Amino acid sequence: MKNYSDSYFMGECLKLAEKGRGKTLPNPMVGAVLVKNGKIVSWGFHKKSGLPHAEVVAINRVQGNLKEAALYVNLEPCSSHGKTPPCVEKILHAGIKRVVIATRDPNPLHNGRGIKILKQKGIKVKEGVLKKEAQYLNRVFFKHIVDKMPYVSVKVAQSLDGRMADFKGESKWISSKDARLYAHQELRSKVSAIIVGINTVLKDNPYLTARNKNGELFKTQPQIVVLDTRLRIPLTANIIKKGAGRTIVAVDKNLIKDKKRELVKKKGVRVFNISSCDGKINLKELLKKLYREGIYHVLVEGGGRVIESFINDKFIDEMYVFMNNAILGGDYSVYNGKGFKISSAPRLKNTEYKVFKDTILIKGELDYV
């Protein structure tokens, strides 16, 4: 019989946890496996906020004795009552003798508490197995708990020479079809909201929906946030006609227009009154407001001025750069903001790459020096 390591079983937990992406917030993504005599005898993952946690699912699957079993879980088991009972109680009642944990709960009220309870009851606890990978998996959750702010992802589709559109301003489609499908399935469908500027709405009149390979809408759609200080959005825009119930328009808080009332009463659009300066929405104020509304993960899709503002204000956590193999030239650069020295320029770290038909995806966390 092959002897698997703790890292192997924890890797299985992370794979399971990933299945809940986009469905568990404000809870974390968690996977759990039960191992007995070197074999996985049960498994589980947290499917959705309000449903049983991964440890409970794994334990409930087993009909036999768990007294010689080890539990592997990528986040410290909860120790307090929420929508569900604490997982540590379930673990204790199951008779499990060893628990392997990747990382602790980042909440100061819970951090280490579950581990302490388990140890006090005589259960052997090992922590820190694939800790870095586990924290990266739940980076949105960690920021939600620690910073009380949404995690900010940015998607950029650009040419080989860094243009978001050709010299006439046409941007459909820079990235290849398979790359766009990836963006729908792996980005739009798994974030809380999409942020765009008013120029993107006026120019492209997008729907900003998440669709599958057959062009069908996913059951759950992200909310839409439009940065529109002067409230120029047309009442006939697609995101109002087709997605009014999920659309938010952020306007200058001093703006007085009857159109505000019409958007709210007749179209079902929410209007956020936010401070602005030089025609730009105060992003920190907006992000805090979105967080209070239960929006924990946003995807910024443009245009150039919006992305520029997020870069300059240092609010970007990660970027997805889809680079097509065309050279376009012209004036529509991805970033036209302040210049950076080579030695102090923001850079992507923990980068990953994916190759599509005519497009390469470069993904990474943005590191501000």
Tab-separated table of C-alpha atoms in Angstrom:
chain	number	residue	atom	x	y	z
A	1	MET	CA	0.000	0.000	0.000
A	2	LYS	CA	1.348	3.417	-0.964
A	3	ASN	CA	1.996	5.794	1.919
A	4	TYR	CA	0.618	9.246	1.133
A	5	SER	CA	1.896	12.337	2.913
A	6	ASP	CA	-0.052	14.963	4.837
A	7	SER	CA	0.605	17.321	1.928
A	8	TYR	CA	-1.084	14.924	-0.474
A	9	PHE	CA	-4.273	14.710	1.574
A	10	MET	CA	-4.282	18.468	2.151
A	11	GLY	CA	-3.958	18.954	-1.587
A	12	GLU	CA	-7.146	16.913	-1.965
A	13	CYS	CA	-8.838	19.246	0.534
A	14	LEU	CA	-7.866	22.269	-1.541
A	15	LYS	CA	-9.265	20.675	-4.705
A	16	LEU	CA	-12.543	20.015	-2.921
A	17	ALA	CA	-12.676	23.520	-1.456
A	18	GLU	CA	-12.283	25.023	-4.933
A	19	LYS	CA	-15.641	23.498	-5.904
A	20	GLY	CA	-17.355	26.118	-3.770
A	21	ARG	CA	-15.768	29.147	-5.432
A	22	GLY	CA	-18.201	31.996	-5.886
A	23	LYS	CA	-20.901	30.331	-3.765
A	24	THR	CA	-19.700	30.396	-0.154
A	25	LEU	CA	-19.133	34.109	0.563
A	26	PRO	CA	-19.112	35.557	3.157
A	27	ASN	CA	-17.894	32.128	4.299
A	28	PRO	CA	-14.583	30.625	3.166
A	29	MET	CA	-14.058	27.788	0.708
A	30	VAL	CA	-13.326	24.651	2.721
A	31	GLY	CA	-12.700	21.045	1.822
A	32	ALA	CA	-12.227	18.100	4.186
A	33	VAL	CA	-11.139	14.480	3.863
A	34	LEU	CA	-11.210	11.663	6.400
A	35	VAL	CA	-8.347	9.212	6.213
A	36	LYS	CA	-8.172	5.773	7.821
A	37	ASN	CA	-5.388	3.244	7.354
A	38	GLY	CA	-3.804	5.506	4.749
A	39	LYS	CA	-6.942	5.719	2.572
A	40	ILE	CA	-9.563	8.411	2.085
A	41	VAL	CA	-12.800	7.007	3.520
A	42	SER	CA	-14.910	10.152	3.204
A	43	TRP	CA	-14.835	13.703	1.926
A	44	GLY	CA	-16.858	16.899	1.811
A	45	PHE	CA	-16.780	20.570	0.906
A	46	HIS	CA	-18.736	23.672	1.836
A	47	LYS	CA	-21.189	24.138	-1.021
A	48	LYS	CA	-22.913	27.359	-0.069
A	49	SER	CA	-23.290	29.813	2.802
A	50	GLY	CA	-25.853	28.447	5.238
A	51	LEU	CA	-25.293	24.803	4.258
A	52	PRO	CA	-23.277	22.305	6.377
A	53	HIS	CA	-19.544	22.878	6.597
A	54	ALA	CA	-17.025	20.583	4.925
A	55	GLU	CA	-16.073	18.697	8.116
A	56	VAL	CA	-19.713	17.938	8.917
A	57	VAL	CA	-20.408	16.716	5.380
A	58	ALA	CA	-17.377	14.404	5.488
A	59	ILE	CA	-18.260	12.973	8.913
A	60	ASN	CA	-21.929	12.441	8.023
A	61	ARG	CA	-20.960	10.381	4.969
A	62	VAL	CA	-19.335	7.721	7.169
A	63	GLN	CA	-21.311	4.899	8.691
A	64	GLY	CA	-18.374	3.101	10.267
A	65	ASN	CA	-16.103	3.864	13.211
A	66	LEU	CA	-13.894	6.965	12.996
A	67	LYS	CA	-11.847	6.435	16.163
A	68	GLU	CA	-8.654	5.686	14.248
A	69	ALA	CA	-9.313	8.259	11.517
A	70	ALA	CA	-7.533	11.531	10.766
A	71	LEU	CA	-9.357	14.613	9.522
A	72	TYR	CA	-7.698	16.940	7.011
A	73	VAL	CA	-9.179	20.410	6.505
A	74	ASN	CA	-7.752	23.518	4.824
A	75	LEU	CA	-9.100	25.980	7.431
A	76	GLU	CA	-9.307	25.774	11.198
A	77	PRO	CA	-12.666	24.209	12.194
A	78	CYS	CA	-15.181	26.721	13.521
A	79	SER	CA	-15.722	26.836	17.271
A	80	SER	CA	-18.806	29.025	17.622
A	81	HIS	CA	-22.474	28.884	16.659
A	82	GLY	CA	-23.449	30.681	13.450
A	83	LYS	CA	-25.947	29.523	10.841
A	84	THR	CA	-24.699	26.018	11.687
A	85	PRO	CA	-23.371	24.407	14.912
A	86	PRO	CA	-19.588	24.548	15.574
A	87	CYS	CA	-17.596	21.928	13.687
A	88	VAL	CA	-15.318	21.178	16.665
A	89	GLU	CA	-18.290	19.615	18.469
A	90	LYS	CA	-18.954	17.315	15.518
A	91	ILE	CA	-15.280	16.326	15.405
A	92	LEU	CA	-15.207	15.544	19.132
A	93	HIS	CA	-18.393	13.462	19.000
A	94	ALA	CA	-17.056	11.488	16.016
A	95	GLY	CA	-14.100	10.287	18.055
A	96	ILE	CA	-11.467	11.449	15.565
A	97	LYS	CA	-7.987	11.343	17.116
A	98	ARG	CA	-5.934	13.486	14.708
A	99	VAL	CA	-6.729	16.705	12.850
A	100	VAL	CA	-4.461	18.269	10.213
A	101	ILE	CA	-5.104	21.934	9.405
A	102	ALA	CA	-3.595	24.121	6.684
A	103	THR	CA	-4.217	27.565	8.188
A	104	ARG	CA	-5.937	29.212	11.123
A	105	ASP	CA	-9.135	31.239	10.941
A	106	PRO	CA	-8.056	34.877	10.332
A	107	ASN	CA	-10.827	36.256	12.556
A	108	PRO	CA	-9.144	37.416	15.816
A	109	LEU	CA	-12.191	36.202	17.764
A	110	HIS	CA	-11.747	32.661	16.436
A	111	ASN	CA	-8.052	32.449	15.557
A	112	GLY	CA	-6.610	29.395	17.328
A	113	ARG	CA	-9.740	28.805	19.429
A	114	GLY	CA	-10.857	25.702	17.563
A	115	ILE	CA	-7.341	24.280	17.701
A	116	LYS	CA	-7.134	24.948	21.450
A	117	ILE	CA	-10.426	23.146	22.116
A	118	LEU	CA	-9.373	20.116	20.105
A	119	LYS	CA	-6.025	19.885	21.897
A	120	GLN	CA	-7.660	20.251	25.311
A	121	LYS	CA	-9.816	17.232	24.483
A	122	GLY	CA	-6.762	15.105	23.662
A	123	ILE	CA	-6.889	15.323	19.884
A	124	LYS	CA	-3.544	15.573	18.113
A	125	VAL	CA	-3.448	18.678	15.918
A	126	LYS	CA	-0.973	19.521	13.189
A	127	GLU	CA	-1.178	22.866	11.451
A	128	GLY	CA	0.610	24.679	8.630
A	129	VAL	CA	0.419	21.968	5.947
A	130	LEU	CA	0.177	23.810	2.584
A	131	LYS	CA	-0.496	26.993	4.555
A	132	LYS	CA	0.520	29.369	1.765
A	133	GLU	CA	-1.658	27.600	-0.797
A	134	ALA	CA	-4.621	27.549	1.584
A	135	GLN	CA	-4.370	31.258	2.355
A	136	TYR	CA	-4.134	32.090	-1.345
A	137	LEU	CA	-7.206	29.976	-2.094
A	138	ASN	CA	-9.225	31.981	0.439
A	139	ARG	CA	-7.647	35.378	-0.300
A	140	VAL	CA	-11.076	36.979	-0.802
A	141	PHE	CA	-12.274	35.664	2.555
A	142	PHE	CA	-9.095	36.754	4.339
A	143	LYS	CA	-9.412	40.322	3.019
A	144	HIS	CA	-13.097	40.394	3.963
A	145	ILE	CA	-12.270	39.380	7.541
A	146	VAL	CA	-9.043	41.330	8.079
A	147	ASP	CA	-9.545	44.556	6.061
A	148	LYS	CA	-13.346	44.781	5.868
A	149	MET	CA	-13.052	45.633	2.168
A	150	PRO	CA	-13.903	43.853	-1.087
A	151	TYR	CA	-11.174	41.940	-2.881
A	152	VAL	CA	-10.485	43.733	-6.170
A	153	SER	CA	-9.703	41.800	-9.344
A	154	VAL	CA	-9.058	43.557	-12.652
A	155	LYS	CA	-9.584	42.040	-16.106
A	156	VAL	CA	-7.746	43.565	-19.047
A	157	ALA	CA	-8.000	42.465	-22.672
A	158	GLN	CA	-5.183	43.997	-24.690
A	159	SER	CA	-3.117	43.702	-27.845
A	160	LEU	CA	0.523	42.667	-27.907
A	161	ASP	CA	1.507	46.338	-27.719
A	162	GLY	CA	-0.812	47.130	-24.791
A	163	ARG	CA	-3.864	48.610	-26.555
A	164	MET	CA	-7.430	48.009	-25.353
A	165	ALA	CA	-8.930	49.013	-28.733
A	166	ASP	CA	-7.815	49.734	-32.293
A	167	PHE	CA	-7.133	53.276	-33.572
A	168	LYS	CA	-10.874	53.785	-34.181
A	169	GLY	CA	-11.764	52.760	-30.646
A	170	GLU	CA	-13.160	49.352	-31.584
A	171	SER	CA	-12.508	46.742	-28.881
A	172	LYS	CA	-14.639	43.759	-29.998
A	173	TRP	CA	-13.002	41.378	-29.839
A	174	ILE	CA	-9.376	41.659	-28.809
A	175	SER	CA	-9.227	38.367	-26.912
A	176	SER	CA	-10.077	35.041	-28.554
A	177	LYS	CA	-13.417	33.270	-28.130
A	178	ASP	CA	-12.052	30.595	-25.786
A	179	ALA	CA	-10.428	33.292	-23.637
A	180	ARG	CA	-13.737	35.158	-23.404
A	181	LEU	CA	-15.509	31.968	-22.372
A	182	TYR	CA	-12.925	31.493	-19.617
A	183	ALA	CA	-13.577	35.056	-18.424
A	184	HIS	CA	-17.305	34.328	-18.205
A	185	GLN	CA	-16.982	30.969	-16.464
A	186	GLU	CA	-14.043	31.605	-14.156
A	187	LEU	CA	-14.318	35.337	-13.448
A	188	ARG	CA	-17.732	36.901	-14.008
A	189	SER	CA	-19.693	33.944	-12.667
A	190	LYS	CA	-17.658	33.831	-9.454
A	191	VAL	CA	-17.490	37.464	-8.326
A	192	SER	CA	-20.031	39.528	-6.399
A	193	ALA	CA	-20.027	42.496	-8.784
A	194	ILE	CA	-18.548	43.897	-12.009
A	195	ILE	CA	-17.340	47.516	-12.051
A	196	VAL	CA	-17.178	49.603	-15.233
A	197	GLY	CA	-17.005	53.282	-16.087
A	198	ILE	CA	-19.774	55.210	-17.796
A	199	ASN	CA	-17.736	55.522	-21.017
A	200	THR	CA	-17.779	51.740	-21.387
A	201	VAL	CA	-21.576	51.771	-21.055
A	202	LEU	CA	-22.020	54.635	-23.541
A	203	LYS	CA	-19.635	53.183	-26.101
A	204	ASP	CA	-20.286	49.423	-25.928
A	205	ASN	CA	-23.750	49.206	-24.304
A	206	PRO	CA	-22.782	45.859	-22.701
A	207	TYR	CA	-25.006	43.396	-20.855
A	208	LEU	CA	-22.267	42.416	-18.359
A	209	THR	CA	-23.716	38.968	-17.811
A	210	ALA	CA	-22.006	35.651	-17.100
A	211	ARG	CA	-22.752	33.013	-19.741
A	212	ASN	CA	-21.763	29.395	-20.341
A	213	LYS	CA	-20.334	27.854	-23.526
A	214	ASN	CA	-23.828	27.628	-25.020
A	215	GLY	CA	-24.465	31.318	-24.444
A	216	GLU	CA	-26.918	30.610	-21.629
A	217	LEU	CA	-26.979	32.758	-18.512
A	218	PHE	CA	-25.709	31.308	-15.266
A	219	LYS	CA	-28.382	31.035	-12.591
A	220	THR	CA	-26.608	33.551	-10.350
A	221	GLN	CA	-25.406	36.780	-11.963
A	222	PRO	CA	-22.968	39.371	-10.572
A	223	GLN	CA	-24.221	42.792	-9.650
A	224	ILE	CA	-23.200	45.697	-11.893
A	225	VAL	CA	-21.583	48.899	-10.632
A	226	VAL	CA	-21.265	51.878	-12.997
A	227	LEU	CA	-19.022	54.832	-12.099
A	228	ASP	CA	-21.026	57.784	-13.433
A	229	THR	CA	-20.392	61.045	-11.558
A	230	ARG	CA	-22.710	63.159	-13.751
A	231	LEU	CA	-25.382	60.475	-14.254
A	232	ARG	CA	-25.074	60.225	-18.025
A	233	ILE	CA	-26.290	56.629	-18.202
A	234	PRO	CA	-29.182	56.272	-20.697
A	235	LEU	CA	-32.401	54.805	-19.353
A	236	THR	CA	-32.341	52.545	-22.431
A	237	ALA	CA	-28.919	51.014	-21.612
A	238	ASN	CA	-28.878	47.213	-21.711
A	239	ILE	CA	-27.745	46.939	-18.093
A	240	ILE	CA	-30.863	48.881	-17.086
A	241	LYS	CA	-33.337	47.205	-19.426
A	242	LYS	CA	-32.043	43.668	-18.827
A	243	GLY	CA	-30.342	43.924	-15.447
A	244	ALA	CA	-31.952	46.766	-13.538
A	245	GLY	CA	-32.445	44.702	-10.392
A	246	ARG	CA	-28.725	44.082	-10.114
A	247	THR	CA	-27.389	47.464	-11.264
A	248	ILE	CA	-25.839	50.143	-9.057
A	249	VAL	CA	-24.905	53.580	-10.365
A	250	ALA	CA	-22.347	55.539	-8.325
A	251	VAL	CA	-22.825	59.294	-8.800
A	252	ASP	CA	-21.409	62.475	-7.292
A	253	LYS	CA	-23.116	62.937	-3.928
A	254	ASN	CA	-23.861	66.605	-4.705
A	255	LEU	CA	-25.582	65.848	-7.986
A	256	ILE	CA	-29.271	66.811	-8.101
A	257	LYS	CA	-31.232	65.249	-10.953
A	258	ASP	CA	-34.766	63.976	-11.393
A	259	LYS	CA	-33.194	61.113	-13.298
A	260	LYS	CA	-32.062	59.647	-9.964
A	261	ARG	CA	-35.658	59.135	-8.869
A	262	GLU	CA	-36.620	57.697	-12.232
A	263	LEU	CA	-33.789	55.171	-12.083
A	264	VAL	CA	-34.790	54.069	-8.612
A	265	LYS	CA	-38.582	54.081	-8.868
A	266	LYS	CA	-39.184	53.049	-12.471
A	267	LYS	CA	-36.098	51.036	-13.343
A	268	GLY	CA	-35.163	49.357	-10.051
A	269	VAL	CA	-31.624	50.724	-10.152
A	270	ARG	CA	-29.835	51.608	-6.920
A	271	VAL	CA	-28.058	54.974	-6.856
A	272	PHE	CA	-25.069	55.430	-4.526
A	273	ASN	CA	-24.176	59.018	-3.671
A	274	ILE	CA	-20.374	59.046	-3.416
A	275	SER	CA	-17.790	61.821	-3.067
A	276	SER	CA	-15.861	62.695	-6.211
A	277	CYS	CA	-12.911	64.825	-7.237
A	278	ASP	CA	-12.022	66.023	-10.743
A	279	GLY	CA	-14.859	63.930	-12.137
A	280	LYS	CA	-13.652	60.710	-10.485
A	281	ILE	CA	-15.538	58.705	-7.892
A	282	ASN	CA	-13.818	58.280	-4.518
A	283	LEU	CA	-12.936	54.615	-4.824
A	284	LYS	CA	-12.236	54.005	-1.146
A	285	GLU	CA	-15.646	55.378	-0.184
A	286	LEU	CA	-17.315	53.324	-2.910
A	287	LEU	CA	-15.550	50.081	-1.938
A	288	LYS	CA	-16.496	50.535	1.709
A	289	LYS	CA	-20.102	51.116	0.687
A	290	LEU	CA	-20.097	48.000	-1.493
A	291	TYR	CA	-18.632	45.985	1.377
A	292	ARG	CA	-21.425	47.121	3.685
A	293	GLU	CA	-23.860	45.941	1.009
A	294	GLY	CA	-22.390	42.429	1.186
A	295	ILE	CA	-20.254	42.701	-1.948
A	296	TYR	CA	-16.950	41.006	-1.097
A	297	HIS	CA	-15.331	40.409	-4.479
A	298	VAL	CA	-15.427	42.853	-7.402
A	299	LEU	CA	-14.158	42.513	-10.955
A	300	VAL	CA	-13.084	45.749	-12.638
A	301	GLU	CA	-13.534	45.490	-16.398
A	302	GLY	CA	-12.724	49.014	-17.534
A	303	GLY	CA	-12.392	51.230	-19.276
A	304	GLY	CA	-8.914	52.652	-19.262
A	305	ARG	CA	-9.613	55.598	-16.941
A	306	VAL	CA	-11.244	53.353	-14.360
A	307	ILE	CA	-8.356	50.886	-14.386
A	308	GLU	CA	-5.942	53.833	-14.192
A	309	SER	CA	-7.720	55.114	-11.066
A	310	PHE	CA	-7.616	51.709	-9.377
A	311	ILE	CA	-3.892	51.391	-10.136
A	312	ASN	CA	-3.048	54.904	-8.928
A	313	ASP	CA	-5.084	54.524	-5.730
A	314	LYS	CA	-3.496	51.118	-5.016
A	315	PHE	CA	-6.749	49.212	-4.656
A	316	ILE	CA	-5.984	46.320	-7.010
A	317	ASP	CA	-5.375	42.918	-5.436
A	318	GLU	CA	-4.955	40.821	-8.572
A	319	MET	CA	-4.990	41.208	-12.346
A	320	TYR	CA	-6.036	39.000	-15.241
A	321	VAL	CA	-4.301	40.267	-18.378
A	322	PHE	CA	-5.513	38.653	-21.612
A	323	MET	CA	-2.917	39.473	-24.274
A	324	ASN	CA	-3.804	38.901	-27.918
A	325	ASN	CA	-1.144	38.370	-30.597
A	326	ALA	CA	-2.124	41.476	-32.626
A	327	ILE	CA	-0.259	44.793	-32.784
A	328	LEU	CA	-2.738	47.673	-32.961
A	329	GLY	CA	-0.999	50.973	-32.236
A	330	GLY	CA	-3.108	54.081	-31.678
A	331	ASP	CA	-4.025	55.913	-28.510
A	332	TYR	CA	-6.059	53.395	-26.512
A	333	SER	CA	-3.382	52.244	-24.095
A	334	VAL	CA	-4.234	50.127	-21.084
A	335	TYR	CA	-2.581	52.583	-18.709
A	336	ASN	CA	-1.947	56.265	-19.285
A	337	GLY	CA	-1.491	57.272	-15.665
A	338	LYS	CA	1.513	58.560	-13.804
A	339	GLY	CA	4.843	57.077	-14.764
A	340	PHE	CA	6.735	54.614	-12.591
A	341	LYS	CA	10.460	53.970	-12.391
A	342	ILE	CA	11.513	50.474	-13.394
A	343	SER	CA	12.823	49.895	-9.882
A	344	SER	CA	9.565	50.922	-8.194
A	345	ALA	CA	6.903	49.901	-10.698
A	346	PRO	CA	3.935	47.769	-9.541
A	347	ARG	CA	4.497	44.175	-10.624
A	348	LEU	CA	2.596	40.915	-10.684
A	349	LYS	CA	3.667	38.238	-8.219
A	350	ASN	CA	2.613	34.607	-7.830
A	351	THR	CA	1.971	34.644	-11.555
A	352	GLU	CA	0.147	31.941	-13.480
A	353	TYR	CA	-0.173	31.554	-17.238
A	354	LYS	CA	-2.770	30.014	-19.523
A	355	VAL	CA	-2.635	29.746	-23.313
A	356	PHE	CA	-5.717	30.109	-25.516
A	357	LYS	CA	-6.031	30.102	-29.316
A	358	ASP	CA	-4.640	33.577	-30.047
A	359	THR	CA	-4.436	34.870	-26.489
A	360	ILE	CA	-2.241	34.378	-23.445
A	361	LEU	CA	-3.562	34.985	-19.936
A	362	ILE	CA	-1.147	36.358	-17.357
A	363	LYS	CA	-2.656	36.244	-13.883
A	364	GLY	CA	-1.115	37.454	-10.649
A	365	GLU	CA	-1.392	39.541	-7.511
A	366	LEU	CA	-0.417	43.174	-8.009
A	367	ASP	CA	2.479	44.086	-5.766
A	368	TYR	CA	2.924	47.779	-5.060
A	369	VAL	CA	6.562	48.466	-4.167
